[in-house]
Amino acid sequence: MNRAQKIAWLFVITISLATLVSCIAFTVAYFMVGMPKALAGLGFMGIAGIGGFGPLVFGKDKGNVTFDERDQQIMRRAALAMFGASFLAVGAVCMIPFFILGPKASISVSWLPSIFGAAGICAFFAHSVAILAQYGGRKEEDE
């Protein structure tokens, strides 16, 4: 397993764990204290930030060639998946309220940082999954 795969696994695990814990905390808080205070459960999404330490934790690979043309192509495709996921997330978050509330409704500007954060989390998750999917078919002796 190379460095990119290790970092991708760290992102997948931390984002999945953060999303799960956040959803549980939000649900429990919603039934205990109500809606405005239940949003505090989303603070557990900060767990996903641990994934940002991946490049520091996993050092450079040993060997003469650590990043070749195939790896560059995998990263390029993963970046395209990342762009697509973030574009889809922003589009969905902006258009779903339009279809539910109608064209005359308005949304507070205070939701914009949340939309930006959700798009970022979707982008990093999609990037990591794309990396793992593309490296998935390799055997140990091929690395």
PDB file of C-alpha atoms in Angstrom:
ATOM      1  CA  MET A   1       0.000   0.000   0.000  1.00  0.00           C
ATOM      2  CA  ASN A   2       1.520   3.309  -1.046  1.00  0.00           C
ATOM      3  CA  ARG A   3       1.363   6.677   0.695  1.00  0.00           C
ATOM      4  CA  ALA A   4      -1.621   7.959  -1.305  1.00  0.00           C
ATOM      5  CA  GLN A   5      -3.658   4.890  -0.364  1.00  0.00           C
ATOM      6  CA  LYS A   6      -2.817   5.245   3.323  1.00  0.00           C
ATOM      7  CA  ILE A   7      -3.828   8.905   3.322  1.00  0.00           C
ATOM      8  CA  ALA A   8      -7.016   8.058   1.410  1.00  0.00           C
ATOM      9  CA  TRP A   9      -7.928   5.360   3.950  1.00  0.00           C
ATOM     10  CA  LEU A  10      -7.354   7.837   6.781  1.00  0.00           C
ATOM     11  CA  PHE A  11      -9.711  10.332   5.119  1.00  0.00           C
ATOM     12  CA  VAL A  12     -12.391   7.704   4.456  1.00  0.00           C
ATOM     13  CA  ILE A  13     -12.266   6.450   8.046  1.00  0.00           C
ATOM     14  CA  THR A  14     -12.227   9.878   9.704  1.00  0.00           C
ATOM     15  CA  ILE A  15     -14.968  11.364   7.504  1.00  0.00           C
ATOM     16  CA  SER A  16     -17.168   8.282   7.931  1.00  0.00           C
ATOM     17  CA  LEU A  17     -16.648   8.260  11.691  1.00  0.00           C
ATOM     18  CA  ALA A  18     -17.304  12.007  11.950  1.00  0.00           C
ATOM     19  CA  THR A  19     -20.499  11.728   9.913  1.00  0.00           C
ATOM     20  CA  LEU A  20     -21.777   8.789  11.952  1.00  0.00           C
ATOM     21  CA  VAL A  21     -21.032  10.353  15.349  1.00  0.00           C
ATOM     22  CA  SER A  22     -22.415  13.700  14.198  1.00  0.00           C
ATOM     23  CA  CYS A  23     -25.684  12.161  13.016  1.00  0.00           C
ATOM     24  CA  ILE A  24     -26.083  10.241  16.273  1.00  0.00           C
ATOM     25  CA  ALA A  25     -25.329  13.326  18.385  1.00  0.00           C
ATOM     26  CA  PHE A  26     -27.703  15.473  16.328  1.00  0.00           C
ATOM     27  CA  THR A  27     -30.516  12.924  16.600  1.00  0.00           C
ATOM     28  CA  VAL A  28     -30.105  12.450  20.354  1.00  0.00           C
ATOM     29  CA  ALA A  29     -29.870  16.202  20.962  1.00  0.00           C
ATOM     30  CA  TYR A  30     -32.906  16.847  18.768  1.00  0.00           C
ATOM     31  CA  PHE A  31     -35.103  14.587  20.881  1.00  0.00           C
ATOM     32  CA  MET A  32     -33.661  15.838  24.173  1.00  0.00           C
ATOM     33  CA  VAL A  33     -33.387  19.630  23.735  1.00  0.00           C
ATOM     34  CA  GLY A  34     -34.989  20.559  20.419  1.00  0.00           C
ATOM     35  CA  MET A  35     -33.838  21.935  17.131  1.00  0.00           C
ATOM     36  CA  PRO A  36     -31.680  25.009  17.697  1.00  0.00           C
ATOM     37  CA  LYS A  37     -29.469  23.310  20.272  1.00  0.00           C
ATOM     38  CA  ALA A  38     -29.377  20.042  18.344  1.00  0.00           C
ATOM     39  CA  LEU A  39     -27.158  21.665  15.713  1.00  0.00           C
ATOM     40  CA  ALA A  40     -24.339  21.483  18.266  1.00  0.00           C
ATOM     41  CA  GLY A  41     -24.148  17.774  17.420  1.00  0.00           C
ATOM     42  CA  LEU A  42     -22.665  18.747  14.071  1.00  0.00           C
ATOM     43  CA  GLY A  43     -19.559  19.854  15.950  1.00  0.00           C
ATOM     44  CA  PHE A  44     -18.404  16.246  15.850  1.00  0.00           C
ATOM     45  CA  MET A  45     -17.652  16.783  12.149  1.00  0.00           C
ATOM     46  CA  GLY A  46     -14.381  18.208  13.453  1.00  0.00           C
ATOM     47  CA  ILE A  47     -13.215  14.600  13.793  1.00  0.00           C
ATOM     48  CA  ALA A  48     -12.819  14.645  10.001  1.00  0.00           C
ATOM     49  CA  GLY A  49     -10.034  17.196  10.458  1.00  0.00           C
ATOM     50  CA  ILE A  50      -7.781  14.445  11.791  1.00  0.00           C
ATOM     51  CA  GLY A  51      -7.484  13.250   8.193  1.00  0.00           C
ATOM     52  CA  GLY A  52      -5.560  16.412   7.396  1.00  0.00           C
ATOM     53  CA  PHE A  53      -2.625  15.079   9.393  1.00  0.00           C
ATOM     54  CA  GLY A  54      -2.256  12.143   6.959  1.00  0.00           C
ATOM     55  CA  PRO A  55       0.618  13.649   4.955  1.00  0.00           C
ATOM     56  CA  LEU A  56       2.510  14.264   8.194  1.00  0.00           C
ATOM     57  CA  VAL A  57       1.823  10.824   9.667  1.00  0.00           C
ATOM     58  CA  PHE A  58       2.602   8.813   6.537  1.00  0.00           C
ATOM     59  CA  GLY A  59       6.093   9.651   5.338  1.00  0.00           C
ATOM     60  CA  LYS A  60       7.419   9.454   1.817  1.00  0.00           C
ATOM     61  CA  ASP A  61       7.647   6.002   0.257  1.00  0.00           C
ATOM     62  CA  LYS A  62      11.061   4.374   0.136  1.00  0.00           C
ATOM     63  CA  GLY A  63      12.540   3.479  -3.215  1.00  0.00           C
ATOM     64  CA  ASN A  64      13.774   5.039  -6.425  1.00  0.00           C
ATOM     65  CA  VAL A  65      10.365   5.610  -8.028  1.00  0.00           C
ATOM     66  CA  THR A  66       7.625   6.651  -5.638  1.00  0.00           C
ATOM     67  CA  PHE A  67       5.257   8.402  -8.071  1.00  0.00           C
ATOM     68  CA  ASP A  68       5.018   7.428 -11.751  1.00  0.00           C
ATOM     69  CA  GLU A  69       2.752   8.269 -14.709  1.00  0.00           C
ATOM     70  CA  ARG A  70       0.080   5.824 -13.575  1.00  0.00           C
ATOM     71  CA  ASP A  71      -0.042   7.426 -10.139  1.00  0.00           C
ATOM     72  CA  GLN A  72      -0.292  10.846 -11.776  1.00  0.00           C
ATOM     73  CA  GLN A  73      -3.216   9.636 -13.907  1.00  0.00           C
ATOM     74  CA  ILE A  74      -4.938   8.202 -10.830  1.00  0.00           C
ATOM     75  CA  MET A  75      -4.557  11.527  -9.028  1.00  0.00           C
ATOM     76  CA  ARG A  76      -5.916  13.400 -12.042  1.00  0.00           C
ATOM     77  CA  ARG A  77      -9.011  11.179 -12.181  1.00  0.00           C
ATOM     78  CA  ALA A  78      -9.464  11.472  -8.419  1.00  0.00           C
ATOM     79  CA  ALA A  79      -9.305  15.265  -8.714  1.00  0.00           C
ATOM     80  CA  LEU A  80     -12.054  15.141 -11.345  1.00  0.00           C
ATOM     81  CA  ALA A  81     -14.158  13.000  -9.007  1.00  0.00           C
ATOM     82  CA  MET A  82     -13.494  15.515  -6.243  1.00  0.00           C
ATOM     83  CA  PHE A  83     -14.674  18.391  -8.431  1.00  0.00           C
ATOM     84  CA  GLY A  84     -17.780  16.486  -9.481  1.00  0.00           C
ATOM     85  CA  ALA A  85     -18.699  15.581  -5.918  1.00  0.00           C
ATOM     86  CA  SER A  86     -18.315  19.120  -4.624  1.00  0.00           C
ATOM     87  CA  PHE A  87     -20.271  20.542  -7.568  1.00  0.00           C
ATOM     88  CA  LEU A  88     -23.037  17.987  -6.974  1.00  0.00           C
ATOM     89  CA  ALA A  89     -23.113  18.733  -3.239  1.00  0.00           C
ATOM     90  CA  VAL A  90     -23.401  22.495  -3.742  1.00  0.00           C
ATOM     91  CA  GLY A  91     -26.002  22.008  -6.461  1.00  0.00           C
ATOM     92  CA  ALA A  92     -28.075  19.654  -4.342  1.00  0.00           C
ATOM     93  CA  VAL A  93     -27.897  21.796  -1.213  1.00  0.00           C
ATOM     94  CA  CYS A  94     -28.906  24.880  -3.177  1.00  0.00           C
ATOM     95  CA  MET A  95     -31.617  23.335  -5.355  1.00  0.00           C
ATOM     96  CA  ILE A  96     -33.389  21.017  -2.891  1.00  0.00           C
ATOM     97  CA  PRO A  97     -34.695  23.945  -0.795  1.00  0.00           C
ATOM     98  CA  PHE A  98     -35.791  25.659  -4.010  1.00  0.00           C
ATOM     99  CA  PHE A  99     -37.976  22.703  -4.941  1.00  0.00           C
ATOM    100  CA  ILE A 100     -39.280  22.197  -1.391  1.00  0.00           C
ATOM    101  CA  LEU A 101     -39.871  25.828  -0.357  1.00  0.00           C
ATOM    102  CA  GLY A 102     -40.610  27.332  -3.755  1.00  0.00           C
ATOM    103  CA  PRO A 103     -39.086  30.187  -5.731  1.00  0.00           C
ATOM    104  CA  LYS A 104     -40.364  32.953  -3.440  1.00  0.00           C
ATOM    105  CA  ALA A 105     -38.736  31.607  -0.261  1.00  0.00           C
ATOM    106  CA  SER A 106     -35.397  32.794   1.061  1.00  0.00           C
ATOM    107  CA  ILE A 107     -32.580  31.162   2.986  1.00  0.00           C
ATOM    108  CA  SER A 108     -30.419  32.895   5.564  1.00  0.00           C
ATOM    109  CA  VAL A 109     -26.853  33.737   4.600  1.00  0.00           C
ATOM    110  CA  SER A 110     -25.711  32.036   7.800  1.00  0.00           C
ATOM    111  CA  TRP A 111     -26.114  28.684   5.998  1.00  0.00           C
ATOM    112  CA  LEU A 112     -23.401  29.489   3.432  1.00  0.00           C
ATOM    113  CA  PRO A 113     -20.457  28.300   5.589  1.00  0.00           C
ATOM    114  CA  SER A 114     -22.301  25.023   6.170  1.00  0.00           C
ATOM    115  CA  ILE A 115     -22.808  24.583   2.436  1.00  0.00           C
ATOM    116  CA  PHE A 116     -19.127  25.287   1.843  1.00  0.00           C
ATOM    117  CA  GLY A 117     -18.125  22.797   4.562  1.00  0.00           C
ATOM    118  CA  ALA A 118     -20.430  20.088   3.228  1.00  0.00           C
ATOM    119  CA  ALA A 119     -19.003  20.543  -0.262  1.00  0.00           C
ATOM    120  CA  GLY A 120     -15.468  20.262   1.116  1.00  0.00           C
ATOM    121  CA  ILE A 121     -16.222  17.094   3.036  1.00  0.00           C
ATOM    122  CA  CYS A 122     -17.882  15.561  -0.041  1.00  0.00           C
ATOM    123  CA  ALA A 123     -14.884  16.553  -2.144  1.00  0.00           C
ATOM    124  CA  PHE A 124     -12.283  14.980   0.145  1.00  0.00           C
ATOM    125  CA  PHE A 125     -14.388  11.838   0.603  1.00  0.00           C
ATOM    126  CA  ALA A 126     -14.889  11.421  -3.164  1.00  0.00           C
ATOM    127  CA  HIS A 127     -11.182  12.043  -3.818  1.00  0.00           C
ATOM    128  CA  SER A 128     -10.193   9.369  -1.314  1.00  0.00           C
ATOM    129  CA  VAL A 129     -12.732   6.828  -2.573  1.00  0.00           C
ATOM    130  CA  ALA A 130     -11.619   7.446  -6.171  1.00  0.00           C
ATOM    131  CA  ILE A 131      -7.988   6.833  -5.212  1.00  0.00           C
ATOM    132  CA  LEU A 132      -8.851   3.613  -3.388  1.00  0.00           C
ATOM    133  CA  ALA A 133     -11.096   2.389  -6.216  1.00  0.00           C
ATOM    134  CA  GLN A 134      -8.412   2.934  -8.844  1.00  0.00           C
ATOM    135  CA  TYR A 135      -5.690   1.234  -6.826  1.00  0.00           C
ATOM    136  CA  GLY A 136      -8.105  -1.503  -5.721  1.00  0.00           C
ATOM    137  CA  GLY A 137      -7.290  -4.067  -8.399  1.00  0.00           C
ATOM    138  CA  ARG A 138      -3.551  -4.172  -7.716  1.00  0.00           C
ATOM    139  CA  LYS A 139      -1.912  -7.136  -6.073  1.00  0.00           C
ATOM    140  CA  GLU A 140       0.845  -6.840  -3.453  1.00  0.00           C
ATOM    141  CA  GLU A 141       3.581  -7.996  -5.815  1.00  0.00           C
ATOM    142  CA  ASP A 142       2.616  -5.324  -8.380  1.00  0.00           C
ATOM    143  CA  GLU A 143       3.405  -2.469  -5.983  1.00  0.00           C
TER     144      GLU A 143
END
